[in-house]
Amino acid sequence: MTPTRETFGNISTSSQVVFYVVAVASMAVFGYGIWRRFRLWRQGQSISLKQLATGTVSQIATKIGPGLRRLLVDGLGQQRVRGRGLPSWAHGLMFAGFMMLFLGTTLLEINHLAEMVSKNLGFHHGLYYIIYELTLDLFGLLFIVGTSLFFARRLWKPPSVGHRGTDWLVLILFLAIGITGYFVEALRIVWQQPTGIGAQCSPVGLWLSSAFRGWTEGQARAAHLTVWWVHALLVFGFIAAIPFTRLFHLIAGPINLFLSKTVLGQLKPITLEEAERDGRIGVSDIRHLTSQQLVSLDACMECGRCEDVCPAFATQKPLSPKRVIQDLKGVMEHLADATPDTPLSPHDVIKPETLWSCTACSACVFVCPVRIDQLTLILDMRRHLTSEGGLSGTAATALRRMQSSANPWGFPQSERANWVPESTSPPPN
Ligand code: SF4
Ligand code: SF4
């Protein structure tokens, strides 16, 4: 017998209809959440997406090539996530498991739609079925292991990682989806009684099915239907929750990877004409950020990598690049229901001391997994402070001394050659 299984085996037609109604409802909530954020992003400075899609095929390829490469290398390849021990392993396993389960579910639905057109179009059988079932069975395990590692990490509570109640809900949801998925498989094996390779290709499900040894087909079918519904509702809950939790980095992260600049941490020169046209220098309102910069605020998953490497933070200066991003995100969220009196200046929440504490070392920029450019954001806000005469602290003193003595320490010109030992011959003219 050819190894296979029905897509909606043991699920009645009426249950399938309800399934699709709930699926559409969860997609609607997901779409609404994305649209809410999109409305915020649109209020930034235009980034002319149309320009990316104009020109000859080779011109378009040249323009979008770097973005696609970043999606492949930093997104799918997780290049910037690797090399940090437990968190890297946890994210890598969870990401690999998630992507494979997502791909598997999509293929299953495509097979179902194809079979609705004609039974001959179905492909979920034979060798494909064996590889499919084996792959998903193993990647499901990776997903559960990755999620459990994140659980352990949250219990340990590293101070640089953001902690919110919804993070626990998301992890519990992930674990529940993974575990109920295996129970659905095990109970299906109990009532379907596949034999040979058709059963062996789901080793985890087969092993779990031994817990239900002795159950009648009727009992197994009833339990399968119940757990299948629980599993489906959990998945729909997950889809609906994406735009409203930290999971939103699944959407904003890839968009930011695609749109971000090739070189980060570089201050763009401003011409006099631009300053006159805009009536400002730097960033004094959240809407002065580009739409891509607003997307980047939503891409932050508060992993704390930038804070861990920031020399200013390490030396107890009042600066955490992660906090700066979160504060800017908080101001961006005011755009949703802004009135003329709504404070939209980042300077209302980010103090000058914070901005002047940055040494512009770029360490944060290099480690951020989703290529958020914390440094440019900080420098653009500093530009505004400088243009308003708000330069203070050591930076102001150094600049004043540069102006008066041509060196940042304020040494008089008469002492310029003091460091040269008297015995040293003067350099030839
Ligand atoms: S560039 Fe600034 S914020 Fe980033 S790590 Fe260096 S000092 Fe910290
Ligand atoms: S800005 Fe980047 S590195 Fe920093 S917490 Fe957010 S995602 Fe992590």
Short mmCIF file of C-alpha atoms and ligand atoms in Angstrom, two decimals:
data_model
loop_
_atom_site.label_atom_id
_atom_site.label_comp_id
_atom_site.label_asym_id
_atom_site.label_seq_id
_atom_site.Cartn_x
_atom_site.Cartn_y
_atom_site.Cartn_z
CA MET A 1 0.00 0.00 0.00
CA THR A 2 1.37 3.48 -0.95
CA PRO A 3 2.22 5.39 2.21
CA THR A 4 -0.05 8.45 2.55
CA ARG A 5 -2.67 10.08 4.73
CA GLU A 6 -5.71 12.24 4.15
CA THR A 7 -5.19 15.97 4.81
CA PHE A 8 -8.42 16.23 6.81
CA GLY A 9 -8.63 12.58 7.84
CA ASN A 10 -11.23 12.07 10.64
CA ILE A 11 -12.37 15.72 10.30
CA SER A 12 -16.00 16.10 9.19
CA THR A 13 -16.99 18.52 6.43
CA SER A 14 -18.77 20.81 8.92
CA SER A 15 -15.61 20.91 11.08
CA GLN A 16 -13.59 21.78 8.00
CA VAL A 17 -15.93 24.71 7.23
CA VAL A 18 -15.59 26.02 10.80
CA PHE A 19 -11.81 25.51 10.50
CA TYR A 20 -11.64 27.79 7.45
CA VAL A 21 -13.93 30.39 9.05
CA VAL A 22 -11.64 30.57 12.11
CA ALA A 23 -8.60 30.64 9.77
CA VAL A 24 -10.02 33.67 7.93
CA ALA A 25 -10.83 35.38 11.27
CA SER A 26 -7.29 34.90 12.57
CA MET A 27 -5.82 36.14 9.28
CA ALA A 28 -8.10 39.19 9.53
CA VAL A 29 -6.77 40.00 13.03
CA PHE A 30 -3.23 39.46 11.72
CA GLY A 31 -3.89 41.76 8.74
CA TYR A 32 -5.40 44.43 10.98
CA GLY A 33 -2.35 44.34 13.26
CA ILE A 34 0.02 44.71 10.29
CA TRP A 35 -2.07 47.54 8.86
CA ARG A 36 -1.89 49.41 12.20
CA ARG A 37 1.90 49.31 12.15
CA PHE A 38 2.02 50.13 8.42
CA ARG A 39 0.05 53.33 9.13
CA LEU A 40 2.74 54.34 11.61
CA TRP A 41 5.61 53.56 9.23
CA ARG A 42 4.01 55.62 6.46
CA GLN A 43 4.31 58.76 8.56
CA GLY A 44 8.10 58.71 8.25
CA GLN A 45 10.12 60.33 5.47
CA SER A 46 9.51 58.61 2.14
CA ILE A 47 12.03 55.98 1.05
CA SER A 48 10.81 55.83 -2.57
CA LEU A 49 10.15 52.12 -2.99
CA LYS A 50 8.96 52.75 -6.55
CA GLN A 51 12.49 53.73 -7.49
CA LEU A 52 13.64 50.19 -6.56
CA ALA A 53 11.33 48.67 -9.16
CA THR A 54 12.10 50.99 -12.09
CA GLY A 55 14.68 50.51 -14.84
CA THR A 56 15.86 47.52 -16.83
CA VAL A 57 15.92 44.02 -15.33
CA SER A 58 19.66 44.26 -14.64
CA GLN A 59 19.24 47.73 -13.04
CA ILE A 60 16.47 46.41 -10.78
CA ALA A 61 18.58 43.35 -9.92
CA THR A 62 21.50 45.64 -8.98
CA LYS A 63 19.23 47.70 -6.73
CA ILE A 64 17.47 44.86 -4.93
CA GLY A 65 20.38 42.39 -4.99
CA PRO A 66 22.01 43.56 -1.73
CA GLY A 67 18.65 43.47 0.09
CA LEU A 68 17.92 39.94 -1.13
CA ARG A 69 21.43 38.85 -0.10
CA ARG A 70 20.84 40.22 3.41
CA LEU A 71 17.53 38.34 3.59
CA LEU A 72 19.30 35.12 2.66
CA VAL A 73 22.46 35.54 4.74
CA ASP A 74 21.24 37.47 7.81
CA GLY A 75 17.61 36.29 7.67
CA LEU A 76 17.47 32.66 6.57
CA GLY A 77 21.17 32.01 7.32
CA GLN A 78 20.90 33.70 10.76
CA GLN A 79 24.48 34.92 10.33
CA ARG A 80 24.23 37.70 12.93
CA VAL A 81 22.53 35.42 15.45
CA ARG A 82 25.26 32.80 15.56
CA GLY A 83 28.21 32.65 17.97
CA ARG A 84 26.53 33.58 21.27
CA GLY A 85 26.20 30.18 22.92
CA LEU A 86 22.83 29.21 24.39
CA PRO A 87 20.76 32.10 22.90
CA SER A 88 22.18 31.40 19.42
CA TRP A 89 21.40 27.68 19.71
CA ALA A 90 17.92 28.37 21.07
CA HIS A 91 17.11 30.81 18.27
CA GLY A 92 18.69 28.63 15.58
CA LEU A 93 16.76 25.49 16.60
CA MET A 94 13.50 27.32 17.07
CA PHE A 95 13.90 29.18 13.77
CA ALA A 96 14.80 26.02 11.79
CA GLY A 97 11.88 24.11 13.34
CA PHE A 98 9.46 26.97 12.80
CA MET A 99 10.43 27.51 9.16
CA MET A 100 10.16 23.79 8.34
CA LEU A 101 6.78 23.41 10.09
CA PHE A 102 5.52 26.53 8.31
CA LEU A 103 6.72 25.19 4.95
CA GLY A 104 5.23 21.75 5.69
CA THR A 105 1.82 23.20 6.62
CA THR A 106 1.83 25.33 3.45
CA LEU A 107 2.66 22.29 1.27
CA LEU A 108 -0.08 20.28 2.96
CA GLU A 109 -2.63 22.99 2.15
CA ILE A 110 -1.41 23.22 -1.45
CA ASN A 111 -1.84 19.43 -1.75
CA HIS A 112 -5.34 19.71 -0.28
CA LEU A 113 -6.36 22.44 -2.75
CA ALA A 114 -4.82 20.46 -5.64
CA GLU A 115 -6.80 17.36 -4.63
CA MET A 116 -9.99 19.44 -4.52
CA VAL A 117 -9.41 20.24 -8.20
CA SER A 118 -8.53 16.64 -9.11
CA LYS A 119 -7.47 13.64 -7.03
CA ASN A 120 -4.71 13.04 -9.61
CA LEU A 121 -3.07 16.38 -8.73
CA GLY A 122 -2.37 15.31 -5.13
CA PHE A 123 1.28 14.67 -4.36
CA HIS A 124 1.19 13.81 -0.65
CA HIS A 125 2.04 10.11 -1.05
CA GLY A 126 4.85 7.69 -1.81
CA LEU A 127 8.47 8.80 -1.43
CA TYR A 128 7.47 12.48 -1.05
CA TYR A 129 5.21 11.52 1.87
CA ILE A 130 7.99 9.52 3.57
CA ILE A 131 10.50 12.40 3.29
CA TYR A 132 7.85 14.96 4.32
CA GLU A 133 6.71 13.08 7.42
CA LEU A 134 10.25 12.24 8.54
CA THR A 135 11.47 15.83 8.05
CA LEU A 136 8.56 17.42 9.91
CA ASP A 137 8.77 14.86 12.70
CA LEU A 138 12.44 15.70 13.34
CA PHE A 139 12.16 19.48 12.86
CA GLY A 140 9.18 19.50 15.24
CA LEU A 141 11.57 18.15 17.88
CA LEU A 142 14.10 20.92 17.11
CA PHE A 143 11.31 23.47 17.53
CA ILE A 144 10.39 22.10 20.96
CA VAL A 145 14.04 21.92 22.08
CA GLY A 146 14.70 25.53 20.91
CA THR A 147 11.56 26.78 22.70
CA SER A 148 12.57 24.93 25.88
CA LEU A 149 16.03 26.56 25.78
CA PHE A 150 14.37 29.97 25.53
CA PHE A 151 12.22 28.98 28.51
CA ALA A 152 15.37 28.18 30.50
CA ARG A 153 16.93 31.47 29.44
CA ARG A 154 13.92 33.49 30.54
CA LEU A 155 13.96 31.75 33.92
CA TRP A 156 17.60 32.76 34.26
CA LYS A 157 16.63 36.35 33.31
CA PRO A 158 19.76 37.95 31.82
CA PRO A 159 19.43 41.69 32.61
CA SER A 160 20.04 42.92 29.04
CA VAL A 161 17.10 40.95 27.61
CA GLY A 162 13.65 42.58 27.65
CA HIS A 163 11.07 40.80 29.84
CA ARG A 164 7.34 41.07 29.32
CA GLY A 165 4.41 38.92 30.37
CA THR A 166 3.50 38.24 26.74
CA ASP A 167 6.94 36.64 26.19
CA TRP A 168 5.89 33.80 28.52
CA LEU A 169 2.55 33.46 26.73
CA VAL A 170 4.32 33.17 23.37
CA LEU A 171 6.71 30.49 24.66
CA ILE A 172 3.85 28.52 26.26
CA LEU A 173 1.90 28.84 22.98
CA PHE A 174 4.89 27.53 20.99
CA LEU A 175 5.37 24.57 23.33
CA ALA A 176 1.67 23.76 23.28
CA ILE A 177 1.60 23.89 19.46
CA GLY A 178 4.62 21.57 19.22
CA ILE A 179 3.33 19.06 21.79
CA THR A 180 -0.29 18.94 20.55
CA GLY A 181 1.07 18.47 17.00
CA TYR A 182 2.76 15.26 18.12
CA PHE A 183 -0.39 14.07 19.93
CA VAL A 184 -2.46 14.67 16.79
CA GLU A 185 0.04 12.54 14.87
CA ALA A 186 0.12 9.79 17.52
CA LEU A 187 -3.68 9.54 17.75
CA ARG A 188 -3.96 9.51 13.94
CA ILE A 189 -1.53 6.56 13.89
CA VAL A 190 -3.70 4.77 16.50
CA TRP A 191 -6.94 4.98 14.49
CA GLN A 192 -5.37 4.77 11.02
CA GLN A 193 -3.09 1.82 11.88
CA PRO A 194 -0.51 2.48 9.12
CA THR A 195 1.98 -0.30 8.58
CA GLY A 196 5.59 -0.54 7.36
CA ILE A 197 7.37 2.59 6.22
CA GLY A 198 4.09 4.56 6.37
CA ALA A 199 4.28 4.31 10.18
CA GLN A 200 8.08 4.28 10.58
CA CYS A 201 8.50 7.64 8.80
CA SER A 202 6.91 9.41 11.82
CA PRO A 203 9.20 8.03 14.56
CA VAL A 204 8.21 10.48 17.30
CA GLY A 205 4.50 10.10 16.60
CA LEU A 206 4.85 6.33 16.43
CA TRP A 207 6.69 6.25 19.77
CA LEU A 208 4.03 8.47 21.38
CA SER A 209 1.22 6.32 19.95
CA SER A 210 2.36 3.42 22.14
CA ALA A 211 0.94 5.40 25.10
CA PHE A 212 -2.54 4.78 23.64
CA ARG A 213 -2.09 1.04 23.13
CA GLY A 214 -5.38 -0.78 23.76
CA TRP A 215 -7.59 2.13 22.66
CA THR A 216 -10.42 1.30 20.30
CA GLU A 217 -10.60 3.05 16.93
CA GLY A 218 -13.63 5.02 18.15
CA GLN A 219 -11.80 6.29 21.26
CA ALA A 220 -8.74 7.23 19.18
CA ARG A 221 -10.85 9.08 16.59
CA ALA A 222 -12.72 11.07 19.28
CA ALA A 223 -9.48 12.04 21.04
CA HIS A 224 -7.81 12.84 17.69
CA LEU A 225 -10.64 15.23 16.73
CA THR A 226 -10.44 17.03 20.11
CA VAL A 227 -6.65 17.43 20.09
CA TRP A 228 -6.72 18.41 16.40
CA TRP A 229 -9.07 21.31 17.27
CA VAL A 230 -6.94 22.39 20.22
CA HIS A 231 -3.86 22.34 17.96
CA ALA A 232 -5.63 24.28 15.20
CA LEU A 233 -6.95 26.94 17.60
CA LEU A 234 -3.48 27.37 19.12
CA VAL A 235 -1.99 27.89 15.65
CA PHE A 236 -4.68 30.44 14.77
CA GLY A 237 -4.07 32.19 18.09
CA PHE A 238 -0.38 32.36 17.24
CA ILE A 239 -1.08 33.87 13.80
CA ALA A 240 -3.39 36.49 15.30
CA ALA A 241 -0.88 37.33 18.07
CA ILE A 242 2.09 38.01 15.75
CA PRO A 243 1.52 41.77 15.19
CA PHE A 244 0.74 42.41 18.88
CA THR A 245 3.71 40.70 20.54
CA ARG A 246 7.48 40.49 20.26
CA LEU A 247 6.81 37.98 17.45
CA PHE A 248 6.29 40.98 15.20
CA HIS A 249 10.01 40.91 14.51
CA LEU A 250 9.13 37.95 12.23
CA ILE A 251 7.57 40.55 9.91
CA ALA A 252 9.45 43.79 10.61
CA GLY A 253 12.87 42.07 10.84
CA PRO A 254 12.98 40.77 7.24
CA ILE A 255 11.53 44.06 5.92
CA ASN A 256 14.27 45.97 7.72
CA LEU A 257 16.96 43.56 6.49
CA PHE A 258 15.81 44.15 2.93
CA LEU A 259 15.51 47.93 3.18
CA SER A 260 18.46 48.74 5.44
CA LYS A 261 21.52 50.51 4.09
CA THR A 262 24.49 48.43 2.97
CA VAL A 263 26.81 50.38 5.27
CA LEU A 264 25.41 51.21 8.70
CA GLY A 265 26.48 53.85 11.21
CA GLN A 266 27.33 56.49 8.60
CA LEU A 267 26.16 60.06 9.03
CA LYS A 268 24.68 61.41 5.81
CA PRO A 269 26.06 64.90 4.99
CA ILE A 270 23.42 67.66 4.96
CA THR A 271 23.70 70.48 2.43
CA LEU A 272 22.73 74.07 3.25
CA GLU A 273 19.90 73.78 0.71
CA GLU A 274 18.49 70.72 2.51
CA ALA A 275 18.68 72.46 5.88
CA GLU A 276 16.89 75.54 4.44
CA ARG A 277 14.27 73.39 2.69
CA ASP A 278 13.48 71.29 5.78
CA GLY A 279 13.85 74.17 8.25
CA ARG A 280 15.79 71.90 10.58
CA ILE A 281 18.98 69.92 11.05
CA GLY A 282 18.77 66.40 12.44
CA VAL A 283 15.81 64.76 14.14
CA SER A 284 13.51 66.68 16.46
CA ASP A 285 10.26 64.83 15.67
CA ILE A 286 9.69 61.10 15.23
CA ARG A 287 8.31 61.85 11.75
CA HIS A 288 11.76 63.11 10.73
CA LEU A 289 12.91 59.47 10.68
CA THR A 290 12.53 57.63 7.38
CA SER A 291 9.88 54.94 7.00
CA GLN A 292 12.68 52.37 6.99
CA GLN A 293 13.96 53.71 10.32
CA LEU A 294 10.44 53.43 11.77
CA VAL A 295 10.24 49.82 10.53
CA SER A 296 13.59 49.16 12.21
CA LEU A 297 12.12 50.22 15.59
CA ASP A 298 9.49 47.48 15.22
CA ALA A 299 12.17 44.96 14.20
CA CYS A 300 13.85 45.20 17.64
CA MET A 301 13.15 42.04 19.67
CA GLU A 302 14.99 43.41 22.75
CA CYS A 303 17.64 40.70 22.57
CA GLY A 304 20.10 42.98 24.39
CA ARG A 305 23.09 42.24 22.16
CA CYS A 306 23.68 45.95 21.51
CA GLU A 307 23.57 46.74 25.23
CA ASP A 308 26.03 43.92 26.00
CA VAL A 309 28.69 45.39 23.70
CA CYS A 310 28.11 49.12 24.34
CA PRO A 311 31.18 50.67 26.04
CA ALA A 312 29.10 53.57 27.33
CA PHE A 313 26.67 51.19 29.04
CA ALA A 314 29.56 49.10 30.39
CA THR A 315 31.06 52.18 32.03
CA GLN A 316 27.76 53.15 33.71
CA LYS A 317 27.04 56.05 31.34
CA PRO A 318 23.30 56.82 31.01
CA LEU A 319 23.07 55.08 27.60
CA SER A 320 21.68 51.76 26.45
CA PRO A 321 21.23 51.48 22.66
CA LYS A 322 18.41 49.00 23.26
CA ARG A 323 16.64 51.51 25.52
CA VAL A 324 17.07 54.26 22.89
CA ILE A 325 15.36 52.05 20.29
CA GLN A 326 12.55 51.16 22.69
CA ASP A 327 12.06 54.81 23.67
CA LEU A 328 11.86 55.83 20.01
CA LYS A 329 9.37 53.01 19.42
CA GLY A 330 7.27 54.34 22.30
CA VAL A 331 7.20 57.81 20.67
CA MET A 332 6.33 56.24 17.29
CA GLU A 333 3.32 54.53 18.87
CA HIS A 334 1.91 57.94 19.77
CA LEU A 335 1.51 58.55 16.03
CA ALA A 336 -1.48 56.16 16.01
CA ASP A 337 -3.81 58.66 17.70
CA ALA A 338 -1.74 61.84 17.59
CA THR A 339 -3.43 65.20 18.10
CA PRO A 340 -1.65 68.53 17.59
CA ASP A 341 -0.73 68.43 21.32
CA THR A 342 0.68 64.91 21.33
CA PRO A 343 4.40 65.01 22.15
CA LEU A 344 6.21 63.50 19.19
CA SER A 345 9.73 64.67 19.94
CA PRO A 346 12.20 61.92 20.85
CA HIS A 347 14.00 64.55 22.93
CA ASP A 348 11.10 64.53 25.39
CA VAL A 349 12.00 60.98 26.42
CA ILE A 350 15.70 60.65 25.50
CA LYS A 351 17.90 62.95 27.54
CA PRO A 352 20.86 64.89 26.02
CA GLU A 353 23.23 63.10 28.47
CA THR A 354 22.13 59.80 26.94
CA LEU A 355 22.85 60.97 23.40
CA TRP A 356 26.19 62.59 24.30
CA SER A 357 27.32 59.41 26.07
CA CYS A 358 27.65 57.59 22.75
CA THR A 359 31.27 57.17 21.63
CA ALA A 360 30.15 56.40 18.04
CA CYS A 361 32.10 53.14 18.17
CA SER A 362 29.50 51.25 16.03
CA ALA A 363 29.70 48.11 18.18
CA CYS A 364 25.90 48.02 18.58
CA VAL A 365 25.38 48.30 14.84
CA PHE A 366 27.66 45.34 14.12
CA VAL A 367 25.91 42.93 16.48
CA CYS A 368 22.25 43.73 15.87
CA PRO A 369 20.68 40.61 14.25
CA VAL A 370 18.18 42.69 12.25
CA ARG A 371 20.58 45.50 11.21
CA ILE A 372 19.07 48.29 13.28
CA ASP A 373 21.26 51.38 12.91
CA GLN A 374 21.25 52.68 16.49
CA LEU A 375 24.27 54.91 15.86
CA THR A 376 22.75 56.90 12.97
CA LEU A 377 19.59 57.43 15.01
CA ILE A 378 21.65 58.74 17.94
CA LEU A 379 23.82 60.95 15.73
CA ASP A 380 20.80 62.43 13.93
CA MET A 381 19.27 63.36 17.30
CA ARG A 382 22.61 64.84 18.38
CA ARG A 383 22.65 66.89 15.19
CA HIS A 384 19.42 68.50 16.27
CA LEU A 385 20.79 69.25 19.74
CA THR A 386 23.90 70.84 18.18
CA SER A 387 21.85 72.94 15.75
CA GLU A 388 19.81 74.23 18.69
CA GLY A 389 22.94 75.15 20.65
CA GLY A 390 22.36 72.23 22.95
CA LEU A 391 25.92 70.93 22.87
CA SER A 392 27.01 70.15 26.42
CA GLY A 393 29.49 68.21 28.51
CA THR A 394 32.91 67.09 27.33
CA ALA A 395 31.93 67.32 23.66
CA ALA A 396 31.09 71.03 24.03
CA THR A 397 34.30 71.72 25.96
CA ALA A 398 36.42 69.91 23.36
CA LEU A 399 34.84 71.84 20.49
CA ARG A 400 35.29 75.20 22.29
CA ARG A 401 38.95 74.38 22.86
CA MET A 402 39.37 73.35 19.22
CA GLN A 403 38.03 76.76 18.25
CA SER A 404 40.22 78.76 20.64
CA SER A 405 43.43 76.67 20.80
CA ALA A 406 43.22 74.31 17.76
CA ASN A 407 43.40 71.26 20.06
CA PRO A 408 40.74 69.56 22.20
CA TRP A 409 42.75 69.90 25.46
CA GLY A 410 43.12 73.71 25.33
CA PHE A 411 46.94 73.72 25.41
CA PRO A 412 48.38 77.06 24.24
CA GLN A 413 50.22 77.16 20.92
CA SER A 414 53.41 78.14 22.76
CA GLU A 415 53.50 74.68 24.39
CA ARG A 416 52.94 72.86 21.12
CA ALA A 417 56.46 71.45 20.88
CA ASN A 418 56.91 70.66 24.60
CA TRP A 419 56.65 66.93 24.03
CA VAL A 420 59.80 66.94 21.88
CA PRO A 421 62.91 66.15 24.05
CA GLU A 422 65.49 68.95 24.05
CA SER A 423 68.19 66.60 22.76
CA THR A 424 66.19 65.86 19.62
CA SER A 425 67.29 67.76 16.53
CA PRO A 426 64.55 69.91 15.01
CA PRO A 427 63.02 68.34 11.91
CA PRO A 428 64.45 69.62 8.63
CA ASN A 429 62.38 72.36 6.98
S1 SF4 B 1 27.90 53.40 18.91
FE1 SF4 B 1 27.22 54.39 20.82
S2 SF4 B 1 25.40 53.26 21.43
FE2 SF4 B 1 26.47 52.00 19.94
S3 SF4 B 1 27.79 50.67 21.16
FE3 SF4 B 1 29.03 52.43 20.62
S4 SF4 B 1 28.75 53.84 22.33
FE4 SF4 B 1 27.12 52.32 22.52
S1 SF4 B 2 18.51 47.00 18.71
FE1 SF4 B 2 19.09 45.05 17.76
S2 SF4 B 2 20.70 44.24 19.12
FE2 SF4 B 2 19.64 45.85 20.24
S3 SF4 B 2 18.07 44.82 21.43
FE3 SF4 B 2 17.11 45.46 19.50
S4 SF4 B 2 17.34 43.72 18.13
FE4 SF4 B 2 18.74 43.38 19.84
#
